[in-house]
Tab-separated table of C-alpha atoms in Angstrom:
chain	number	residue	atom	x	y	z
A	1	UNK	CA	-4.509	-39.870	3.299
A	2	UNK	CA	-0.944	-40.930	3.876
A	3	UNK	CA	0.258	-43.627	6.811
A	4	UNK	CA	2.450	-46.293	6.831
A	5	UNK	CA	2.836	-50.186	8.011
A	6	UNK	CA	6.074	-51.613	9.356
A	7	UNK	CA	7.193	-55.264	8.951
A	8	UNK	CA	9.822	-57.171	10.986
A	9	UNK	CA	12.822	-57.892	8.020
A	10	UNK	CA	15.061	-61.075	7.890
A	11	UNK	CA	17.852	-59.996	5.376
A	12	UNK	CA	20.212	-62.859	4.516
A	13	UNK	CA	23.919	-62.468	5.721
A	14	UNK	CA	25.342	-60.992	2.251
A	15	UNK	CA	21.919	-59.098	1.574
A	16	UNK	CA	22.696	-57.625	5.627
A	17	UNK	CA	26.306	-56.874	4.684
A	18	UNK	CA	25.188	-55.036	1.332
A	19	UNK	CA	22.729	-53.041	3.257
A	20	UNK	CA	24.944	-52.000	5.665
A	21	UNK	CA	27.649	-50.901	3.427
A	22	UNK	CA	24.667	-48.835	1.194
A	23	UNK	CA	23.145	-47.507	4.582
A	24	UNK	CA	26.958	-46.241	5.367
A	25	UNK	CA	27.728	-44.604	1.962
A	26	UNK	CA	24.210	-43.182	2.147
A	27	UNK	CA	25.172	-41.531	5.108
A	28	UNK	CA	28.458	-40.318	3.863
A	29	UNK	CA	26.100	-38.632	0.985
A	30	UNK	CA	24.147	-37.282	3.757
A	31	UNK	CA	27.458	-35.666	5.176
A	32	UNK	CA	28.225	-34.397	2.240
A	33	UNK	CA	24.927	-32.184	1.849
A	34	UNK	CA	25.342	-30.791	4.536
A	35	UNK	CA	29.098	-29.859	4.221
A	36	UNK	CA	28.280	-28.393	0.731
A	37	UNK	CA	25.240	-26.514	2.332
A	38	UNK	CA	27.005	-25.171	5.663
A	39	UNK	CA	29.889	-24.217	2.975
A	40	UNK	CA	28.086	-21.699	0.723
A	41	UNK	CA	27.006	-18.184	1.116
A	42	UNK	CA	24.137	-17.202	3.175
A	43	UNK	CA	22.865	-15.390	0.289
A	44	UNK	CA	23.065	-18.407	-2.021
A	45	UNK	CA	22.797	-21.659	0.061
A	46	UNK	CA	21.298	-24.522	-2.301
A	47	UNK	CA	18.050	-25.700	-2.384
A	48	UNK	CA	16.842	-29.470	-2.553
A	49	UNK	CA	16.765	-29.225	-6.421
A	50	UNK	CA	19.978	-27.637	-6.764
A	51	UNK	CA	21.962	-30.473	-4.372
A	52	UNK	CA	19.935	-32.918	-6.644
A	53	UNK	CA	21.617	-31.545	-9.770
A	54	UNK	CA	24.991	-31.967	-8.119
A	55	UNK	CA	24.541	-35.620	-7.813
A	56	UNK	CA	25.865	-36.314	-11.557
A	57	UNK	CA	29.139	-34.681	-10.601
A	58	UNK	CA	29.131	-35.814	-7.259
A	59	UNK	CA	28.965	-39.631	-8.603
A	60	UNK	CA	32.246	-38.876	-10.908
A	61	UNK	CA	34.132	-36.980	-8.634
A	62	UNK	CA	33.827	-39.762	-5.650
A	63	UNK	CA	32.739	-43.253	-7.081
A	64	UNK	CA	31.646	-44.846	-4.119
A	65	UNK	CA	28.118	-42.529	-4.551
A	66	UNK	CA	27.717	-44.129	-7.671
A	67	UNK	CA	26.570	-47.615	-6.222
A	68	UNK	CA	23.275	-45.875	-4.784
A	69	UNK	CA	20.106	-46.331	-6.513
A	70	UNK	CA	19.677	-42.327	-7.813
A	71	UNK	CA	16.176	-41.816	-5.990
A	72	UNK	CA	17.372	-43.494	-3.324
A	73	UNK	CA	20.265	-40.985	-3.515
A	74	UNK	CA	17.557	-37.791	-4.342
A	75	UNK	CA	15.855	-38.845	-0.736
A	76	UNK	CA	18.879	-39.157	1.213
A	77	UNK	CA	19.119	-35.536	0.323
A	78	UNK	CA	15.749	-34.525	0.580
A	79	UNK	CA	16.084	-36.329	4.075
A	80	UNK	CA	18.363	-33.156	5.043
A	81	UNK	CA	16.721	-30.356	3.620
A	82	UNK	CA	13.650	-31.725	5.476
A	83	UNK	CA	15.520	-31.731	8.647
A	84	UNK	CA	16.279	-28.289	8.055
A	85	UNK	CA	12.893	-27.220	7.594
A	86	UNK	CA	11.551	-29.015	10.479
A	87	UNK	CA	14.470	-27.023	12.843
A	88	UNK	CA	13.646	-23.731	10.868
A	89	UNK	CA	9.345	-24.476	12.028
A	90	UNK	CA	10.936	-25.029	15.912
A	91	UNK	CA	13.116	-21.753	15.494
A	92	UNK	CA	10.064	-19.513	14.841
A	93	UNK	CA	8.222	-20.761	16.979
A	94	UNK	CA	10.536	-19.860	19.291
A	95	UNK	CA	12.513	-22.674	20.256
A	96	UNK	CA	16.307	-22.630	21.238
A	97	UNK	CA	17.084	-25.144	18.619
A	98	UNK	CA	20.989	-25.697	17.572
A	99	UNK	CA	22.501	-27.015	13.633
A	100	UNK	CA	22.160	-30.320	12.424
A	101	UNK	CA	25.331	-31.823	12.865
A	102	UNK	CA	27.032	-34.368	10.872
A	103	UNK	CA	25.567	-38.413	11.347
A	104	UNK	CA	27.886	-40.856	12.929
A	105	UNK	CA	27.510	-44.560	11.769
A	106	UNK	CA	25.535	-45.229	14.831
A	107	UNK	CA	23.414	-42.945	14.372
A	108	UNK	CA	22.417	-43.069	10.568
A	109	UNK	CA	20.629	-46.312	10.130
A	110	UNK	CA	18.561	-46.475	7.342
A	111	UNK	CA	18.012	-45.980	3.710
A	112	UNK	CA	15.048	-45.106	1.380
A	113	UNK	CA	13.716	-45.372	-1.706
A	114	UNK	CA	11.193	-43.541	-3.380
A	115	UNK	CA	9.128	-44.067	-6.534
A	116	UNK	CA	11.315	-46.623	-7.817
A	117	UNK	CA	14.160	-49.326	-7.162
A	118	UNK	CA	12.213	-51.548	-4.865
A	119	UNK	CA	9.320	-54.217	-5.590
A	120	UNK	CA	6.825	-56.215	-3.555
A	121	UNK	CA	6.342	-60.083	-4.292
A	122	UNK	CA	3.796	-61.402	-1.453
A	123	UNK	CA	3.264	-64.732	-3.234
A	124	UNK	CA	7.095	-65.700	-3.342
A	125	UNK	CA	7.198	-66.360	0.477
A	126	UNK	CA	5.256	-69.455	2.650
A	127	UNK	CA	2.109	-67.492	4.272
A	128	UNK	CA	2.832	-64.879	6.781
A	129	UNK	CA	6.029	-63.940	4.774
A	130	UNK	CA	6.542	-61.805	1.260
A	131	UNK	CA	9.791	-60.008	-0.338
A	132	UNK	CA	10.827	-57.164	-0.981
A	133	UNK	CA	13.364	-56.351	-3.091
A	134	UNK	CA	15.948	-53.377	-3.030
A	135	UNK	CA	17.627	-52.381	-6.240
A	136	UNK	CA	21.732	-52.708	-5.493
A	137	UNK	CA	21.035	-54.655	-2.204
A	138	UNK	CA	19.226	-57.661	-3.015
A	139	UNK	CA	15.753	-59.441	-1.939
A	140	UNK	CA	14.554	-58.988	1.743
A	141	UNK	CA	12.352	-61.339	3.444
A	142	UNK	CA	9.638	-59.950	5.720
A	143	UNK	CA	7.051	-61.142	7.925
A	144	UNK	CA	3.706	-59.975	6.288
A	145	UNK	CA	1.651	-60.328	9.042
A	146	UNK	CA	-1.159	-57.768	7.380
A	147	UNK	CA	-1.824	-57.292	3.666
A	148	UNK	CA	-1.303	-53.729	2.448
A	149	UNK	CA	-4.388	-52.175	1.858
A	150	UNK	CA	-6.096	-52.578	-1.610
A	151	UNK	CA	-6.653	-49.193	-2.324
A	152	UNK	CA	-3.224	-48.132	-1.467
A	153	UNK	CA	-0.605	-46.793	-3.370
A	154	UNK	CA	2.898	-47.138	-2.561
A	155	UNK	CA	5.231	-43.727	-2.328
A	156	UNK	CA	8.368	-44.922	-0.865
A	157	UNK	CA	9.996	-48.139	1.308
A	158	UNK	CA	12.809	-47.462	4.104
A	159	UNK	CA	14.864	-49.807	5.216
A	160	UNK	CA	16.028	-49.848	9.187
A	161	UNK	CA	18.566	-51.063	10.910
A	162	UNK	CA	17.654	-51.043	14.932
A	163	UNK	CA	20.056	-50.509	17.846
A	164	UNK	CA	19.116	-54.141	18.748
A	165	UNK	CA	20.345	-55.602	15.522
A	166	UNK	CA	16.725	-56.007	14.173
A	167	UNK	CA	15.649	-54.826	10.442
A	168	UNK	CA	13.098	-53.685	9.510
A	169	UNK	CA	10.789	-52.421	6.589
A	170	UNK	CA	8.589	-49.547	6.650
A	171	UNK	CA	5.812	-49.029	3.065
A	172	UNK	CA	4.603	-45.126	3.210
A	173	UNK	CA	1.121	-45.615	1.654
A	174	UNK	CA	-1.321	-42.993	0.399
A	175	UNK	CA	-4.900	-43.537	-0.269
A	176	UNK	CA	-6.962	-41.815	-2.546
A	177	UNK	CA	-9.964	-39.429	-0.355
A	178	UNK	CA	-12.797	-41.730	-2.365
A	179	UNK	CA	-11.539	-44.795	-0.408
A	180	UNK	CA	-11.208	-43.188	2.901
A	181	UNK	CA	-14.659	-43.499	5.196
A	182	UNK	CA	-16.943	-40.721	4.820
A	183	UNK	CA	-16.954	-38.427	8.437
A	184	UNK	CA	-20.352	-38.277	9.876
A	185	UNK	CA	-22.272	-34.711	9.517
A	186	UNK	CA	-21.000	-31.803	12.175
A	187	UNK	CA	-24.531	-30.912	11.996
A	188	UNK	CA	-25.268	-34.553	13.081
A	189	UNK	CA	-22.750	-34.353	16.256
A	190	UNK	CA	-24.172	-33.714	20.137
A	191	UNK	CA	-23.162	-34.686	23.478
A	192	UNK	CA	-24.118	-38.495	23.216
A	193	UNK	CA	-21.951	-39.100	20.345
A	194	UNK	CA	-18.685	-36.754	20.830
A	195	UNK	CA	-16.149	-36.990	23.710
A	196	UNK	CA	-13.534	-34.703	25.362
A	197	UNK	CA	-10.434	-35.710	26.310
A	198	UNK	CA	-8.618	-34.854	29.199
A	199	UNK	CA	-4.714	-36.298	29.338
A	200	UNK	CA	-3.952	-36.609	32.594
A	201	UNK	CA	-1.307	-38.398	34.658
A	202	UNK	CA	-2.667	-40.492	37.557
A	203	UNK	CA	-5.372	-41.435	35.270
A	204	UNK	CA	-3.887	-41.497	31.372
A	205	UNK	CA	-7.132	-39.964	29.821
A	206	UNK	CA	-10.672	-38.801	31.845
A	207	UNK	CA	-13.823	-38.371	29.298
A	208	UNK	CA	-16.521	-36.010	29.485
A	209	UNK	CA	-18.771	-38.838	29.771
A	210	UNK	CA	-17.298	-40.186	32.960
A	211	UNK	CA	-14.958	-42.405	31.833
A	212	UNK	CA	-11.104	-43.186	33.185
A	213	UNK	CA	-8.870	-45.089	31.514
A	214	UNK	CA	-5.774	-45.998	33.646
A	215	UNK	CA	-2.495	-46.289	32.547
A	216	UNK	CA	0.245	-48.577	32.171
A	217	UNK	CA	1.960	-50.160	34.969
A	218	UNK	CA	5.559	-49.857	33.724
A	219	UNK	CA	7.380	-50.508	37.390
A	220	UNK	CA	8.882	-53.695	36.494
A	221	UNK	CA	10.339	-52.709	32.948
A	222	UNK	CA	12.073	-49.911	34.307
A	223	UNK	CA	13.553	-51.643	37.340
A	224	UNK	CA	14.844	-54.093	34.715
A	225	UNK	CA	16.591	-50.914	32.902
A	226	UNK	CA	17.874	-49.039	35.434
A	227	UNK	CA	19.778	-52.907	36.628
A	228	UNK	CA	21.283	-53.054	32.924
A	229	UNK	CA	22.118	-49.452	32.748
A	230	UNK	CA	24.128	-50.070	36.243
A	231	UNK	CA	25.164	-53.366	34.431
A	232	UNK	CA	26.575	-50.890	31.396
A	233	UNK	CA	28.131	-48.111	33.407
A	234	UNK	CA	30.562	-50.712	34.651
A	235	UNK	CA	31.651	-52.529	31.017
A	236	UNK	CA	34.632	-50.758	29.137
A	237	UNK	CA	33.650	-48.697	26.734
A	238	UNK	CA	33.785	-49.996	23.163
A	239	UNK	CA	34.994	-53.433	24.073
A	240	UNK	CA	32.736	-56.350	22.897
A	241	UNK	CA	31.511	-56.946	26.555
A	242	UNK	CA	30.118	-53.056	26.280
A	243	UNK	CA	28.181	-53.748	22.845
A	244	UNK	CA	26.615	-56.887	24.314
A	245	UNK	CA	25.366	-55.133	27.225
A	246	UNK	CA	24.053	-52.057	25.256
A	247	UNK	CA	22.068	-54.433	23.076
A	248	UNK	CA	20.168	-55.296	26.161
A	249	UNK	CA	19.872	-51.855	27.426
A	250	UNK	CA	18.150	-51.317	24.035
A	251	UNK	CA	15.716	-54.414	23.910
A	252	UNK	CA	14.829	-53.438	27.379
A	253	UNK	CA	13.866	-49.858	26.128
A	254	UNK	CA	12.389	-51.418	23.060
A	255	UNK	CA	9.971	-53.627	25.090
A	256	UNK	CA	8.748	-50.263	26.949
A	257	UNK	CA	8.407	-48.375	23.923
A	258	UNK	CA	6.356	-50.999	22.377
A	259	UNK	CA	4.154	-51.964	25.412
A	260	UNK	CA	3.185	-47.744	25.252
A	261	UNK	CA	2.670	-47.806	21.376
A	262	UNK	CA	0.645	-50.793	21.112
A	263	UNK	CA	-1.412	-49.548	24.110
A	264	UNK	CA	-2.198	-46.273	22.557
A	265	UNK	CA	-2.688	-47.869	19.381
A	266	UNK	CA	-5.420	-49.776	20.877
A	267	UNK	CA	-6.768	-47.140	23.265
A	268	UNK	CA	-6.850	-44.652	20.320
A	269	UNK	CA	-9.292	-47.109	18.259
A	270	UNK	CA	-11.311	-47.672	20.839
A	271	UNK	CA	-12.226	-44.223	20.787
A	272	UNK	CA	-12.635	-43.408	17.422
A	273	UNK	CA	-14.977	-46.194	17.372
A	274	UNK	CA	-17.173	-45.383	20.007
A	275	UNK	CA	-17.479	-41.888	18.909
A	276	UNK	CA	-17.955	-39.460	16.208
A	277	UNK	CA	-16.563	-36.639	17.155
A	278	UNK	CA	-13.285	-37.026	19.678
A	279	UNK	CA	-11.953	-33.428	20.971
A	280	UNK	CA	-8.253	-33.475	22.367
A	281	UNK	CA	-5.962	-30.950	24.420
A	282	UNK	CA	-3.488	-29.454	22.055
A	283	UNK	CA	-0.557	-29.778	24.262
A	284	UNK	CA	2.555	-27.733	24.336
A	285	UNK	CA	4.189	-31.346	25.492
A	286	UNK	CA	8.155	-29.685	24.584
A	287	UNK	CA	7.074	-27.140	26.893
A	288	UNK	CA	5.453	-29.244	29.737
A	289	UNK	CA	9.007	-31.570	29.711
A	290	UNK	CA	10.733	-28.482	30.677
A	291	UNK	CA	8.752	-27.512	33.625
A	292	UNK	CA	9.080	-29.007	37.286
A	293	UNK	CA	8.446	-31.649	38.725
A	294	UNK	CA	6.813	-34.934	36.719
A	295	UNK	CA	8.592	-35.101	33.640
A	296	UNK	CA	9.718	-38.451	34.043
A	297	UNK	CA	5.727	-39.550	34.228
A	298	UNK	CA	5.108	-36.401	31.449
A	299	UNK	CA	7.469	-38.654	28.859
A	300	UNK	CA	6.502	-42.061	29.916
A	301	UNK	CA	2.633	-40.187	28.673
A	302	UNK	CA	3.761	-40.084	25.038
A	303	UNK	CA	0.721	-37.090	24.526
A	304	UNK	CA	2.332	-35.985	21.806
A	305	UNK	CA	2.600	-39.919	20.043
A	306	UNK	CA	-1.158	-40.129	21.454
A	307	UNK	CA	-2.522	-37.289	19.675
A	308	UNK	CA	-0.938	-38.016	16.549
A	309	UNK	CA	-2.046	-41.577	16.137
A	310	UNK	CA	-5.669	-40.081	17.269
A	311	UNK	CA	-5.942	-37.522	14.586
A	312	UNK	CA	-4.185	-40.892	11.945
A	313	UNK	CA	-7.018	-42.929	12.971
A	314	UNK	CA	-9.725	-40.428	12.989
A	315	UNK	CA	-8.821	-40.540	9.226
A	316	UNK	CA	-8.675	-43.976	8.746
A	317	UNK	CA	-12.001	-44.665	10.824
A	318	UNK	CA	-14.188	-41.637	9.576
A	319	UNK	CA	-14.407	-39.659	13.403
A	320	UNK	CA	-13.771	-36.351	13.748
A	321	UNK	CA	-10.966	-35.814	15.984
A	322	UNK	CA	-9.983	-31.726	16.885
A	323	UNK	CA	-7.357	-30.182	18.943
A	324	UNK	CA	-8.915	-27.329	21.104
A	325	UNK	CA	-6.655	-24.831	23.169
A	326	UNK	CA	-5.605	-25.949	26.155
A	327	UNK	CA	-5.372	-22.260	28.879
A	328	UNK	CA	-7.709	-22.552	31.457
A	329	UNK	CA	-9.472	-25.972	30.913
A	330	UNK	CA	-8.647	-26.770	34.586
A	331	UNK	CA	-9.469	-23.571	36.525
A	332	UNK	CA	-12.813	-23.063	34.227
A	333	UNK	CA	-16.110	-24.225	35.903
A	334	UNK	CA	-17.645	-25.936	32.707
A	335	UNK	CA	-21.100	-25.678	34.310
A	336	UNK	CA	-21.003	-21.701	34.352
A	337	UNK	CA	-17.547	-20.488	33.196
A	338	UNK	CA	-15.683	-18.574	36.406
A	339	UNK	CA	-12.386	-19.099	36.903
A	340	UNK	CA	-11.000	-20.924	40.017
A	341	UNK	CA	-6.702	-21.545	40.838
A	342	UNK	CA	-6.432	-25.143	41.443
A	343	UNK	CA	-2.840	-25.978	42.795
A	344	UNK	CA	-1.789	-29.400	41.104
A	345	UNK	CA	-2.441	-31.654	44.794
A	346	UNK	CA	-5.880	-30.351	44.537
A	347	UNK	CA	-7.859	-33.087	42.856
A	348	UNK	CA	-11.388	-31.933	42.644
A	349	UNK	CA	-13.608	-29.202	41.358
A	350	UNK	CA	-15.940	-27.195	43.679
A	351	UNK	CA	-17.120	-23.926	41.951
A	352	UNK	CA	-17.410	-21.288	44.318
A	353	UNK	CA	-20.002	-19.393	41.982
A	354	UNK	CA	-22.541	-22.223	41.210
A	355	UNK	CA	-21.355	-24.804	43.338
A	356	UNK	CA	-20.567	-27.275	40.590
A	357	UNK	CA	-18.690	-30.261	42.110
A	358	UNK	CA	-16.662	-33.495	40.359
A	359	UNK	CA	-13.694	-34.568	39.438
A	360	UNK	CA	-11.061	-31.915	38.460
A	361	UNK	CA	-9.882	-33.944	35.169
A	362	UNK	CA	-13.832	-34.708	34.364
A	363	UNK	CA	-14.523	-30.442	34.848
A	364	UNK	CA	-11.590	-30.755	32.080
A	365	UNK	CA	-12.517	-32.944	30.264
A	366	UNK	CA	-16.112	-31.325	29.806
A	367	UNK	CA	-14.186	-27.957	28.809
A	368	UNK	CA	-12.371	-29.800	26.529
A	369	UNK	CA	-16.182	-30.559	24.956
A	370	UNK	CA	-17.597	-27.200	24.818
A	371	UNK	CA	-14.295	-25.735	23.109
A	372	UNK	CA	-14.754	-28.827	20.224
A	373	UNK	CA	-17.912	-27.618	19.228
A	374	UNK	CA	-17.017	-24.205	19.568
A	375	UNK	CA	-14.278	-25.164	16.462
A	376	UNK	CA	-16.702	-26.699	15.013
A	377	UNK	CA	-18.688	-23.819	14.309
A	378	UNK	CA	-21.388	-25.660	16.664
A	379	UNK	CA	-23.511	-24.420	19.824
A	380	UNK	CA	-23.476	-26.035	22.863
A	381	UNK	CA	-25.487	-28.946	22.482
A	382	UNK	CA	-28.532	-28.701	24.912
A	383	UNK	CA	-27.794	-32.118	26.505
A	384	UNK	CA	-24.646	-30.938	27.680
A	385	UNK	CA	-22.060	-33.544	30.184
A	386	UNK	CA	-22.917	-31.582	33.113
A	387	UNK	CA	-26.947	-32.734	32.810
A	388	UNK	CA	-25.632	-36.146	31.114
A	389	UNK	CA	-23.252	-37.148	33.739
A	390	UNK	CA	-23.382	-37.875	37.509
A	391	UNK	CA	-21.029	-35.000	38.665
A	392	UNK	CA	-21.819	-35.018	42.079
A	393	UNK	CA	-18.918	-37.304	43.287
A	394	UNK	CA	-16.046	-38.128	41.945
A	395	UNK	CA	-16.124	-41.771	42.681
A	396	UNK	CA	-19.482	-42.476	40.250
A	397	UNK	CA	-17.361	-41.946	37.509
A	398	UNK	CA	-16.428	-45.398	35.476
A	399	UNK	CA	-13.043	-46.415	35.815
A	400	UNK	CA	-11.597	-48.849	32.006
A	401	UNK	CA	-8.986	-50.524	32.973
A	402	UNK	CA	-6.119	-51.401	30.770
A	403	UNK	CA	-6.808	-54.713	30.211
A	404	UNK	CA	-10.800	-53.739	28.791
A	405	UNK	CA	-8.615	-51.009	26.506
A	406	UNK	CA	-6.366	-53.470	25.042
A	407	UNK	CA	-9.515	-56.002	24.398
A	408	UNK	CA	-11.447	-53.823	23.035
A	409	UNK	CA	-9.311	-51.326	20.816
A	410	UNK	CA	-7.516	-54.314	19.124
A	411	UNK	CA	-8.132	-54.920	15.647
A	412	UNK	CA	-10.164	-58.491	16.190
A	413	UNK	CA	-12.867	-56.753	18.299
């Protein structure tokens, strides 16, 4: 199983200047792949292996590449070729996607290292801090404010330079299968122990057990970014008044993008906790961004970040977590099946075939249930959510508030 753990860095002055300079030729590297790729023949265009063979000459023929670490160097371009593969994935999938285009200075802000040319020394620092050092840059002090797992093995260390001035330093860690908790049974998994999710927008998730969890109230943050951005708009551009306000632009949209991680982070092990089995929409989330009408509150969501750090802790915690299809989880009755056209303002499910009436996300949610299992190989469970939960009224269902999330999906709980 492969994750990761990021630390806050504290490099000293000259250890920030050497980083900065490596981080710049690294990107000129970077440049250079691609200019050597875009400039061959379609019928011959280099593969990762091939640019990595190049690297020798490369290092005599322009000196400044020969100051980078060479795997450091082998995963700047292997940090290309793997942005081309992800934009060849989008392109048959059908996406309009463009060419990756060469990285500006602002843009390019990191380096890594893999295999070798860095070490760990967590006894060197006062407690709370360790080092880690970078071959050709120097020793970097972090705050370790968690160990690194026992059983884990190190496979590479970035370095990161934020918009707001802050560095960081990220550890990619795999862990062998044999250290990794066991996943319960399927056969072992039934209505009382698995949930469906539905992701929703005036409620962030509804289970199938009658649960909402409400989401973030963000109001204030953005009010404070949309004052800065005004606060930008009106600097000169490139002047030293203009980078001092677009550092605050960029803490401000740091603070938001933390408050959402850390909730989901915390809302995500609550539920891999309390359950065995967790079943989620697969969402076409590109797709949903594009339509009309919400997209704003569709973003803000972060489904997409959700599911990912759902299916990363069902791993780490030992709970089955599956994506199901999403068409017609909505408009199906999940007490008998027919089909009904529910315009978005329409916020509650009354089957016209059976009668079936609750909450339109809870209907969803149960769906989202009966198609786990049905991956799963599984029949539906005789105590299915329709007998198991009040469905009568909409208002029976259990409202979790934020604040119970946060307390209870954080790691001292």
């Amino acid at each position: 199983m492969e994750h990761s753990h990021r630390y806050r860095a504290y490099p000293s002055d000259e250890v920030a200047m050497a980083a900065e300079h490596h981080i710049d030729v690294h990107r000129q590297l970077y440049n250079h792949v691609k200019w050597d790729y875009t400039n061959s023949p379609d019928d011959g265009k280099p593969s990762e292996y091939t640019q990595n063979k190049k690297l020798t000459q490369w290092k005599r023929q322009w000196p400044v590449f020969a100051e980078l670490h060479s795997k450091a160097a082998q995963a700047t371009v292997a940090r290309f070729h793997d942005n081309l593969s992800n934009l060849r994935k989008k392109k048959e999938k059908g996406y309009n996607v463009g060419w990756l285009k060469r990285q500006a200075p602002s843009e390019y802000r990191s380096v890594t290292y893999n295999q070798s040319g860095f070490d760990l020394d967590n006894k060197r620092g006062r407690d709370g801090y360790a080092y880690v050092r970078f071959s050709k840059i120097g020793w970097v002090k972090i705050r370790y404010h968690r160990p690194l797992p026992e059983h884990a093995t190190i496979k590479e260390v970035t370095l990161k330079k934020e918009v707001t001035g802050e560095w960081f330093v990220s550890f990619s860690l795999n862990t062998d299968e044999e250290h990794v908790p066991e996943k319960p049974s399927i056969d072992t998994l039934d209505a009382s122990n698995s949930v469906g999710i539905d992701l929703g927008i005036l409620n962030y998730i509804h289970t199938s057990d009658g649960n909402t969890v409400d989401w973030l109230d963000l109001g204030d943050e953005y009010e404070r970014l949309h004052r800065e951005q005004r606060k930008l708009s009106r600097k000169e551009h490139g002047s030293q008044n203009y980078e001092k306000q677009r550092r605050k632009v960029a803490k401000v949209k740091r603070k938001i993008r933390r408050k959402v991680l850390d909730y989901q982070h915390k809302l995500t092990t609550w539920l891999v906790r309390e359950y065995d089995a967790v079943f989620v929409e697969d969402l076409n989330v590109a797709g949903m961004l594009q339509g009309d009408g919400n997209a704003r509150n569709k973003q803000d969501a972060a489904w997409r970040q959700f599911i990912t750090l759902l299916e990363y802790k069902g791993d780490l915690y030992g709970t089955h977590v599956v994506k199901v299809p999403t068409c017609g989880t909505t408009k199906e009755c999940a007490c008998c099946g027919v089909e009904t056209a529910k315009p978005i303002w329409v916020r509650e499910h009354l089957c016209p075939a059976c009668g079936f009436e609750t909450d339109r996300d809870a209907n969803a949610a149960m769906n989202v249930l009966q198609r786990g299992f049905s991956e799963l190989g599984l029949g539906w469970p005789e105590s299915t959510p329709v007998e198991t939960v009040t469905a009568v009224d909409a208002a029976t269902f259990q409202r979790v508030s934020a604040s119970h999330v946060v307390e209870t999906g954080s790691p001292e709980a």
